């Protein structure tokens, strides 16, 4: 954080802690969900629907949360979103019927949908164009760290009771909510009024349609494609490795954890350096090519060491993509950072929904097809990086 202004360091630390705790809580419940559902005599399909309910809520409310943060301020949306995740975790912990579980997951999706774009907009507010990539990278690293540590921690805490991890996640979320009260607001009331006068709140359908006309639409498509590629990789990974190598759950967990930790390290230590050395577009092109190659290397069978290296390569260059593209979106968004961050999260949600569905179907046809298809999709995204970005005046004109 040393390259960031002193005034930005404390609030950025709180934002990172917020997202880490929120994603840690979501990750904690994943490994114990199948066992938890046995209490309700529910099948594997129910687990899929619960995940879909969360994704659907996030898809619907991310653009709304982004707009509301432009109108009511970043801080209020961050606190509201965090508090909703607390309610979701506690409701999930005490639920006695399956419908209540669906409601709890939907509320959790709303909370993440409100807080993530507001966090991204907050980072855009407290950083300059020179330091924004660093800020976005740190934010992404905290999210990744939460997702990586969550499943392992959830499994350990579940030894004290199958519902205990949900109470624990709720307690962490409440602590993060209280910490957020001490953050300063970054969007003055006069700027909120200015945005409110110029732009009315749009229905979701209009938001998606109007996103086609923004100056950063191609970056939104990049977000969708890279998310699709990541989900294509992760969704069938455990099944792929189990069938191809015969590895057990412990070895699979080691591979994913090592790869993800390397991704976090490069985000923190190398992202800012590479952007300054190569520029955003060259780094995006390089990352798209390397992640595509990594997917193709996955289908070649060697040994555990080879698999860890290939996985680490994929995670590392995938880790460069999101904060770099998010920075380009933020730099093009003018004074509507919340709106742009909401669209960013919405396009991420689309990738999170489509990626697993298609990957599962392709895997049933042949285990290698999801990785070949994912590589083709990532490579095809290179055409989105060919057109030179507009200058600042053109961006604002196109945006308004």
CSV table of C-alpha atoms in Angstrom, one decimal:
chain,number,residue,atom,x,y,z
A,1,UNK,CA,0.0,0.0,0.0
A,2,UNK,CA,3.0,2.3,0.2
A,3,UNK,CA,2.4,3.7,-3.3
A,4,UNK,CA,-1.1,4.9,-2.3
A,5,UNK,CA,-1.8,8.2,-0.6
A,6,UNK,CA,-1.9,8.1,3.2
A,7,UNK,CA,-5.5,9.2,3.3
A,8,UNK,CA,-6.5,6.2,1.2
A,9,UNK,CA,-4.7,3.5,3.2
A,10,UNK,CA,-7.0,3.1,6.2
A,11,UNK,CA,-10.3,3.0,4.2
A,12,UNK,CA,-8.7,0.7,1.7
A,13,UNK,CA,-7.7,-1.6,4.5
A,14,UNK,CA,-11.2,-1.7,5.8
A,15,UNK,CA,-12.6,-2.4,2.3
A,16,UNK,CA,-10.2,-5.3,1.9
A,17,UNK,CA,-11.2,-6.6,5.3
A,18,UNK,CA,-14.9,-6.3,4.4
A,19,UNK,CA,-14.5,-8.3,1.2
A,20,UNK,CA,-12.2,-10.8,2.8
A,21,UNK,CA,-14.7,-11.5,5.6
A,22,UNK,CA,-17.7,-11.5,3.2
A,23,UNK,CA,-16.1,-14.0,0.8
A,24,UNK,CA,-14.6,-16.0,3.6
A,25,UNK,CA,-18.1,-16.5,5.0
A,26,UNK,CA,-19.4,-17.5,1.6
A,27,UNK,CA,-16.5,-20.0,1.1
A,28,UNK,CA,-16.9,-21.5,4.6
A,29,UNK,CA,-20.4,-22.8,3.8
A,30,UNK,CA,-19.4,-24.5,0.5
A,31,UNK,CA,-17.7,-27.7,1.7
A,32,UNK,CA,-20.4,-28.5,4.3
A,33,UNK,CA,-23.4,-27.6,2.2
A,34,UNK,CA,-24.0,-31.2,0.9
A,35,UNK,CA,-23.9,-32.6,4.5
A,36,UNK,CA,-26.0,-29.7,5.8
A,37,UNK,CA,-28.7,-30.4,3.2
A,38,UNK,CA,-29.1,-34.0,4.4
A,39,UNK,CA,-30.9,-32.6,7.4
A,40,UNK,CA,-33.6,-31.5,5.0
A,41,UNK,CA,-33.6,-34.7,2.9
A,42,UNK,CA,-32.5,-32.6,0.0
A,43,UNK,CA,-30.7,-33.8,-3.1
A,44,UNK,CA,-27.7,-32.4,-5.0
A,45,UNK,CA,-30.1,-30.5,-7.2
A,46,UNK,CA,-31.1,-28.4,-4.2
A,47,UNK,CA,-27.4,-27.4,-3.7
A,48,UNK,CA,-27.3,-26.3,-7.3
A,49,UNK,CA,-30.5,-24.2,-6.9
A,50,UNK,CA,-29.1,-22.6,-3.8
A,51,UNK,CA,-26.0,-21.5,-5.7
A,52,UNK,CA,-28.2,-20.3,-8.5
A,53,UNK,CA,-30.4,-18.3,-6.1
A,54,UNK,CA,-27.3,-16.5,-4.8
A,55,UNK,CA,-26.0,-15.8,-8.3
A,56,UNK,CA,-29.4,-14.6,-9.6
A,57,UNK,CA,-29.8,-12.1,-6.7
A,58,UNK,CA,-26.3,-10.8,-7.3
A,59,UNK,CA,-27.0,-10.4,-11.0
A,60,UNK,CA,-30.2,-8.5,-10.3
A,61,UNK,CA,-29.0,-6.2,-7.5
A,62,UNK,CA,-25.4,-5.4,-8.6
A,63,UNK,CA,-26.4,-2.7,-11.0
A,64,UNK,CA,-29.0,-1.4,-8.6
A,65,UNK,CA,-26.5,-1.3,-5.8
A,66,UNK,CA,-24.1,0.6,-8.1
A,67,UNK,CA,-26.7,3.2,-9.0
A,68,UNK,CA,-27.8,3.6,-5.3
A,69,UNK,CA,-24.2,4.2,-4.3
A,70,UNK,CA,-24.0,7.1,-6.7
A,71,UNK,CA,-27.2,8.5,-5.2
A,72,UNK,CA,-26.9,7.7,-1.5
A,73,UNK,CA,-23.1,7.4,-1.0
A,74,UNK,CA,-20.7,4.5,-1.0
A,75,UNK,CA,-20.6,4.0,2.8
A,76,UNK,CA,-24.3,3.4,3.3
A,77,UNK,CA,-24.4,0.8,0.5
A,78,UNK,CA,-21.4,-1.0,1.9
A,79,UNK,CA,-22.9,-1.2,5.4
A,80,UNK,CA,-26.3,-2.2,4.1
A,81,UNK,CA,-24.8,-5.0,1.9
A,82,UNK,CA,-22.7,-6.3,4.8
A,83,UNK,CA,-25.6,-6.3,7.2
A,84,UNK,CA,-27.7,-8.3,4.7
A,85,UNK,CA,-25.0,-11.0,4.5
A,86,UNK,CA,-25.1,-11.2,8.3
A,87,UNK,CA,-28.9,-11.7,8.2
A,88,UNK,CA,-28.4,-14.3,5.4
A,89,UNK,CA,-25.8,-16.3,7.3
A,90,UNK,CA,-27.8,-16.3,10.6
A,91,UNK,CA,-31.1,-17.2,8.8
A,92,UNK,CA,-29.3,-20.1,7.0
A,93,UNK,CA,-28.0,-21.3,10.4
A,94,UNK,CA,-31.4,-21.4,12.1
A,95,UNK,CA,-33.6,-22.5,9.1
A,96,UNK,CA,-35.7,-25.5,9.6
A,97,UNK,CA,-37.2,-25.7,6.1
A,98,UNK,CA,-35.7,-25.8,2.6
A,99,UNK,CA,-37.6,-22.6,1.4
A,100,UNK,CA,-36.0,-20.6,4.1
A,101,UNK,CA,-32.6,-21.7,2.9
A,102,UNK,CA,-33.4,-20.3,-0.6
A,103,UNK,CA,-34.6,-17.1,1.0
A,104,UNK,CA,-31.4,-16.9,3.0
A,105,UNK,CA,-29.2,-17.4,-0.1
A,106,UNK,CA,-31.1,-14.9,-2.1
A,107,UNK,CA,-30.7,-12.3,0.7
A,108,UNK,CA,-27.0,-13.1,0.8
A,109,UNK,CA,-26.8,-12.5,-3.0
A,110,UNK,CA,-28.5,-9.1,-2.5
A,111,UNK,CA,-26.0,-8.1,0.1
A,112,UNK,CA,-23.0,-9.0,-2.1
A,113,UNK,CA,-24.7,-7.3,-5.0
A,114,UNK,CA,-25.0,-4.1,-3.0
A,115,UNK,CA,-21.5,-4.1,-1.4
A,116,UNK,CA,-19.1,-5.2,-4.1
A,117,UNK,CA,-19.8,-2.4,-6.7
A,118,UNK,CA,-19.9,0.1,-3.8
A,119,UNK,CA,-16.5,-1.1,-2.7
A,120,UNK,CA,-15.1,-0.8,-6.2
A,121,UNK,CA,-16.5,2.7,-6.6
A,122,UNK,CA,-15.0,3.6,-3.2
A,123,UNK,CA,-11.6,2.5,-4.4
A,124,UNK,CA,-12.0,4.5,-7.6
A,125,UNK,CA,-12.9,7.6,-5.5
A,126,UNK,CA,-9.8,7.4,-3.2
A,127,UNK,CA,-7.2,6.6,-5.9
A,128,UNK,CA,-5.8,8.4,-8.9
A,129,UNK,CA,-5.4,6.9,-12.4
A,130,UNK,CA,-1.8,6.1,-11.5
A,131,UNK,CA,-2.7,4.3,-8.3
A,132,UNK,CA,-6.1,2.8,-9.2
A,133,UNK,CA,-4.7,-0.5,-10.6
A,134,UNK,CA,-2.9,-1.0,-7.3
A,135,UNK,CA,-6.1,-0.4,-5.3
A,136,UNK,CA,-8.2,-2.7,-7.5
A,137,UNK,CA,-5.5,-5.4,-7.3
A,138,UNK,CA,-5.4,-5.2,-3.5
A,139,UNK,CA,-9.2,-5.4,-3.4
A,140,UNK,CA,-9.2,-8.4,-5.7
A,141,UNK,CA,-6.5,-10.1,-3.7
A,142,UNK,CA,-8.5,-9.8,-0.5
A,143,UNK,CA,-11.5,-11.4,-2.2
A,144,UNK,CA,-9.4,-14.2,-3.6
A,145,UNK,CA,-7.9,-14.8,-0.1
A,146,UNK,CA,-11.3,-15.1,1.4
A,147,UNK,CA,-12.4,-17.6,-1.2
A,148,UNK,CA,-9.3,-19.7,-0.8
A,149,UNK,CA,-9.3,-19.8,3.0
A,150,UNK,CA,-13.0,-20.1,3.5
A,151,UNK,CA,-13.6,-23.8,2.6
A,152,UNK,CA,-10.7,-25.0,4.8
A,153,UNK,CA,-11.9,-22.9,7.8
A,154,UNK,CA,-15.5,-24.0,7.3
A,155,UNK,CA,-14.5,-27.7,7.4
A,156,UNK,CA,-12.5,-27.2,10.6
A,157,UNK,CA,-15.3,-25.2,12.4
A,158,UNK,CA,-17.9,-27.7,11.3
A,159,UNK,CA,-16.3,-30.2,13.7
A,160,UNK,CA,-18.1,-28.3,16.5
A,161,UNK,CA,-21.5,-28.6,14.7
A,162,UNK,CA,-22.8,-28.5,11.2
A,163,UNK,CA,-24.5,-25.1,11.8
A,164,UNK,CA,-21.6,-23.5,13.7
A,165,UNK,CA,-19.8,-22.2,10.5
A,166,UNK,CA,-22.9,-20.2,9.5
A,167,UNK,CA,-23.1,-18.5,13.0
A,168,UNK,CA,-19.3,-17.9,12.8
A,169,UNK,CA,-19.7,-16.3,9.3
A,170,UNK,CA,-22.5,-14.1,10.6
A,171,UNK,CA,-20.4,-13.0,13.5
A,172,UNK,CA,-17.5,-12.0,11.2
A,173,UNK,CA,-19.9,-10.1,9.0
A,174,UNK,CA,-21.3,-8.2,11.9
A,175,UNK,CA,-17.7,-7.2,13.0
A,176,UNK,CA,-17.0,-6.0,9.5
A,177,UNK,CA,-20.3,-4.0,9.5
A,178,UNK,CA,-19.3,-2.2,12.7
A,179,UNK,CA,-15.8,-1.5,11.4
A,180,UNK,CA,-17.3,0.1,8.3
A,181,UNK,CA,-19.0,2.7,10.4
A,182,UNK,CA,-15.6,4.3,10.9
A,183,UNK,CA,-14.9,4.8,7.2
A,184,UNK,CA,-15.2,8.3,5.8
A,185,UNK,CA,-17.7,8.8,3.0
A,186,UNK,CA,-16.0,9.6,-0.4
A,187,UNK,CA,-19.0,10.9,-2.4
A,188,UNK,CA,-20.0,14.4,-1.2
A,189,UNK,CA,-23.7,15.2,-1.1
A,190,UNK,CA,-23.4,17.8,-3.9
A,191,UNK,CA,-21.9,15.2,-6.2
A,192,UNK,CA,-24.8,12.8,-5.4
A,193,UNK,CA,-27.3,15.5,-6.2
A,194,UNK,CA,-25.6,16.2,-9.5
A,195,UNK,CA,-25.7,12.6,-10.6
A,196,UNK,CA,-29.4,12.2,-9.4
A,197,UNK,CA,-30.5,15.3,-11.5
A,198,UNK,CA,-28.8,14.0,-14.6
A,199,UNK,CA,-29.6,10.3,-14.4
A,200,UNK,CA,-32.8,8.5,-13.3
A,201,UNK,CA,-32.7,5.0,-11.9
A,202,UNK,CA,-33.1,2.5,-14.7
A,203,UNK,CA,-34.8,-0.9,-14.6
A,204,UNK,CA,-32.5,-3.9,-14.9
A,205,UNK,CA,-33.4,-4.5,-18.6
A,206,UNK,CA,-32.7,-0.9,-19.6
A,207,UNK,CA,-29.4,-1.0,-17.6
A,208,UNK,CA,-28.2,-4.0,-19.6
A,209,UNK,CA,-29.3,-2.5,-22.9
A,210,UNK,CA,-27.7,0.9,-22.1
A,211,UNK,CA,-24.5,-0.8,-21.1
A,212,UNK,CA,-24.0,-1.5,-24.8
A,213,UNK,CA,-23.7,2.2,-25.4
A,214,UNK,CA,-21.1,3.0,-22.7
A,215,UNK,CA,-17.6,3.8,-23.8
A,216,UNK,CA,-16.3,0.8,-21.8
A,217,UNK,CA,-18.7,-1.9,-23.1
A,218,UNK,CA,-15.8,-3.9,-24.5
A,219,UNK,CA,-14.3,-4.0,-21.1
A,220,UNK,CA,-17.5,-5.3,-19.7
A,221,UNK,CA,-17.4,-8.1,-22.3
A,222,UNK,CA,-13.8,-8.8,-21.2
A,223,UNK,CA,-15.0,-9.2,-17.6
A,224,UNK,CA,-17.7,-11.6,-18.7
A,225,UNK,CA,-15.3,-13.7,-20.9
A,226,UNK,CA,-12.6,-13.9,-18.2
A,227,UNK,CA,-15.1,-14.9,-15.6
A,228,UNK,CA,-16.6,-17.5,-17.9
A,229,UNK,CA,-13.0,-18.9,-18.5
A,230,UNK,CA,-12.3,-19.0,-14.8
A,231,UNK,CA,-15.6,-20.7,-14.0
A,232,UNK,CA,-15.1,-23.1,-16.9
A,233,UNK,CA,-11.8,-24.0,-15.2
A,234,UNK,CA,-13.0,-24.3,-11.6
A,235,UNK,CA,-16.4,-25.9,-12.1
A,236,UNK,CA,-15.2,-29.3,-13.4
A,237,UNK,CA,-11.7,-29.1,-12.0
A,238,UNK,CA,-12.1,-31.6,-9.2
A,239,UNK,CA,-13.9,-34.1,-11.4
A,240,UNK,CA,-11.3,-33.6,-14.2
A,241,UNK,CA,-8.3,-34.2,-11.9
A,242,UNK,CA,-10.0,-37.1,-10.1
A,243,UNK,CA,-10.8,-38.9,-13.4
A,244,UNK,CA,-7.6,-38.1,-15.2
A,245,UNK,CA,-5.1,-38.6,-12.3
A,246,UNK,CA,-7.0,-40.5,-9.7
A,247,UNK,CA,-6.1,-37.9,-7.0
A,248,UNK,CA,-8.1,-37.7,-3.8
A,249,UNK,CA,-9.8,-34.6,-2.3
A,250,UNK,CA,-6.7,-33.7,-0.3
A,251,UNK,CA,-4.4,-33.5,-3.3
A,252,UNK,CA,-7.0,-31.6,-5.3
A,253,UNK,CA,-7.3,-29.1,-2.4
A,254,UNK,CA,-3.5,-28.6,-2.3
A,255,UNK,CA,-3.4,-27.9,-6.1
A,256,UNK,CA,-6.2,-25.3,-6.0
A,257,UNK,CA,-4.9,-23.6,-2.8
A,258,UNK,CA,-1.3,-23.4,-4.0
A,259,UNK,CA,-2.4,-22.0,-7.4
A,260,UNK,CA,-4.7,-19.5,-5.8
A,261,UNK,CA,-2.1,-18.3,-3.3
A,262,UNK,CA,0.4,-17.7,-6.1
A,263,UNK,CA,-2.3,-15.7,-7.8
A,264,UNK,CA,-2.8,-13.6,-4.7
A,265,UNK,CA,0.9,-13.0,-4.4
A,266,UNK,CA,1.4,-11.8,-8.0
A,267,UNK,CA,-1.6,-9.5,-7.6
A,268,UNK,CA,-0.1,-7.8,-4.6
A,269,UNK,CA,3.6,-7.7,-5.7
A,270,UNK,CA,3.6,-7.7,-9.5
A,271,UNK,CA,0.4,-6.1,-10.9
A,272,UNK,CA,1.4,-2.5,-10.3
A,273,UNK,CA,4.9,-3.1,-11.7
A,274,UNK,CA,3.7,-4.9,-14.9
A,275,UNK,CA,1.0,-2.2,-15.6
A,276,UNK,CA,3.7,0.5,-15.4
A,277,UNK,CA,6.1,-1.6,-17.6
A,278,UNK,CA,3.7,-2.9,-20.2
A,279,UNK,CA,0.5,-0.8,-19.9
A,280,UNK,CA,-3.0,-2.1,-19.3
A,281,UNK,CA,-3.8,-3.4,-22.8
A,282,UNK,CA,-0.5,-5.3,-23.3
A,283,UNK,CA,-0.9,-6.9,-19.9
A,284,UNK,CA,-4.5,-7.9,-20.7
A,285,UNK,CA,-3.4,-9.4,-24.1
A,286,UNK,CA,-0.5,-11.3,-22.5
A,287,UNK,CA,-2.8,-12.6,-19.7
A,288,UNK,CA,-5.5,-13.8,-22.1
A,289,UNK,CA,-2.9,-15.7,-24.1
A,290,UNK,CA,-1.2,-17.3,-21.1
A,291,UNK,CA,-4.5,-18.3,-19.4
A,292,UNK,CA,-5.7,-19.9,-22.7
A,293,UNK,CA,-2.4,-21.8,-23.1
A,294,UNK,CA,-2.7,-22.9,-19.4
A,295,UNK,CA,-6.2,-24.4,-20.1
A,296,UNK,CA,-4.8,-26.4,-23.1
A,297,UNK,CA,-1.8,-27.6,-21.0
A,298,UNK,CA,-4.3,-29.0,-18.5
A,299,UNK,CA,-5.4,-31.7,-20.9
A,300,UNK,CA,-1.8,-33.1,-21.1
A,301,UNK,CA,-1.3,-35.7,-18.4
A,302,UNK,CA,2.1,-35.7,-16.5
A,303,UNK,CA,2.2,-35.7,-12.7
A,304,UNK,CA,1.3,-33.7,-9.6
A,305,UNK,CA,4.1,-31.2,-9.9
A,306,UNK,CA,3.2,-30.4,-13.5
A,307,UNK,CA,-0.4,-29.9,-12.5
A,308,UNK,CA,0.5,-27.5,-9.7
A,309,UNK,CA,2.7,-25.5,-12.1
A,310,UNK,CA,0.0,-25.2,-14.8
A,311,UNK,CA,-2.7,-24.3,-12.2
A,312,UNK,CA,-0.4,-21.7,-10.7
A,313,UNK,CA,0.2,-20.2,-14.2
A,314,UNK,CA,-3.5,-20.0,-14.8
A,315,UNK,CA,-4.3,-18.4,-11.5
A,316,UNK,CA,-1.4,-15.9,-11.7
A,317,UNK,CA,-2.4,-14.5,-15.1
A,318,UNK,CA,-6.1,-14.7,-14.4
A,319,UNK,CA,-5.3,-12.6,-11.3
A,320,UNK,CA,-3.9,-9.8,-13.5
A,321,UNK,CA,-7.0,-9.6,-15.7
A,322,UNK,CA,-9.8,-8.5,-13.4
A,323,UNK,CA,-8.2,-5.6,-11.6
A,324,UNK,CA,-6.6,-4.4,-14.8
A,325,UNK,CA,-9.9,-4.4,-16.7
A,326,UNK,CA,-11.7,-3.0,-13.7
A,327,UNK,CA,-9.3,-0.1,-13.6
A,328,UNK,CA,-10.0,0.7,-17.3
A,329,UNK,CA,-13.7,0.7,-16.5
A,330,UNK,CA,-13.3,3.0,-13.5
A,331,UNK,CA,-11.1,5.4,-15.6
A,332,UNK,CA,-13.8,5.6,-18.2
A,333,UNK,CA,-16.7,6.1,-15.8
A,334,UNK,CA,-16.5,9.8,-15.0
A,335,UNK,CA,-18.5,10.6,-11.9
A,336,UNK,CA,-20.7,7.5,-12.1
A,337,UNK,CA,-18.3,5.1,-10.5
A,338,UNK,CA,-21.1,3.2,-8.7
A,339,UNK,CA,-23.0,2.7,-11.9
A,340,UNK,CA,-20.0,1.3,-13.7
A,341,UNK,CA,-18.9,-0.9,-10.8
A,342,UNK,CA,-22.5,-2.3,-10.7
A,343,UNK,CA,-22.3,-3.2,-14.4
A,344,UNK,CA,-18.9,-4.7,-13.8
A,345,UNK,CA,-20.3,-7.0,-11.1
A,346,UNK,CA,-23.4,-7.8,-13.2
A,347,UNK,CA,-21.3,-9.0,-16.1
A,348,UNK,CA,-19.3,-11.0,-13.6
A,349,UNK,CA,-22.5,-12.6,-12.4
A,350,UNK,CA,-23.5,-13.6,-16.0
A,351,UNK,CA,-20.1,-15.4,-16.4
A,352,UNK,CA,-20.7,-17.1,-13.0
A,353,UNK,CA,-24.0,-18.4,-14.2
A,354,UNK,CA,-23.2,-19.4,-17.8
A,355,UNK,CA,-19.7,-20.8,-17.1
A,356,UNK,CA,-20.7,-23.6,-14.7
A,357,UNK,CA,-23.8,-24.6,-16.7
A,358,UNK,CA,-21.9,-25.0,-20.0
A,359,UNK,CA,-18.8,-26.5,-18.4
A,360,UNK,CA,-20.8,-29.3,-16.8
A,361,UNK,CA,-22.6,-30.1,-20.0
A,362,UNK,CA,-19.3,-30.2,-22.0
A,363,UNK,CA,-17.6,-32.3,-19.4
A,364,UNK,CA,-20.3,-34.9,-19.8
A,365,UNK,CA,-19.4,-35.2,-23.4
A,366,UNK,CA,-15.7,-35.4,-22.8
A,367,UNK,CA,-13.5,-34.3,-19.9
A,368,UNK,CA,-11.1,-32.3,-22.2
A,369,UNK,CA,-13.8,-30.2,-24.0
A,370,UNK,CA,-14.4,-27.6,-21.3
A,371,UNK,CA,-10.7,-26.6,-21.3
A,372,UNK,CA,-10.4,-26.6,-25.1
A,373,UNK,CA,-13.6,-24.5,-25.3
A,374,UNK,CA,-12.5,-22.2,-22.5
A,375,UNK,CA,-9.1,-21.6,-24.3
A,376,UNK,CA,-10.9,-20.7,-27.5
A,377,UNK,CA,-13.2,-18.2,-25.7
A,378,UNK,CA,-10.3,-16.5,-24.0
A,379,UNK,CA,-8.3,-16.3,-27.2
A,380,UNK,CA,-11.3,-14.8,-29.1
A,381,UNK,CA,-11.4,-12.0,-26.5
A,382,UNK,CA,-8.2,-10.6,-27.9
A,383,UNK,CA,-10.2,-8.8,-30.6
A,384,UNK,CA,-11.7,-6.7,-27.8
A,385,UNK,CA,-8.3,-5.3,-27.0
A,386,UNK,CA,-7.4,-4.1,-30.5
A,387,UNK,CA,-9.2,-0.8,-30.7
A,388,UNK,CA,-7.4,2.1,-29.1
A,389,UNK,CA,-9.2,3.6,-26.1
A,390,UNK,CA,-11.0,6.9,-26.5
A,391,UNK,CA,-9.6,10.0,-25.0
A,392,UNK,CA,-11.1,11.4,-21.8
A,393,UNK,CA,-13.5,13.8,-23.6
A,394,UNK,CA,-14.8,11.1,-25.9
A,395,UNK,CA,-15.3,8.8,-22.9
A,396,UNK,CA,-17.4,11.3,-21.0
A,397,UNK,CA,-19.5,12.2,-24.1
A,398,UNK,CA,-20.2,8.5,-24.8
A,399,UNK,CA,-21.0,7.8,-21.2
A,400,UNK,CA,-23.4,10.6,-20.8
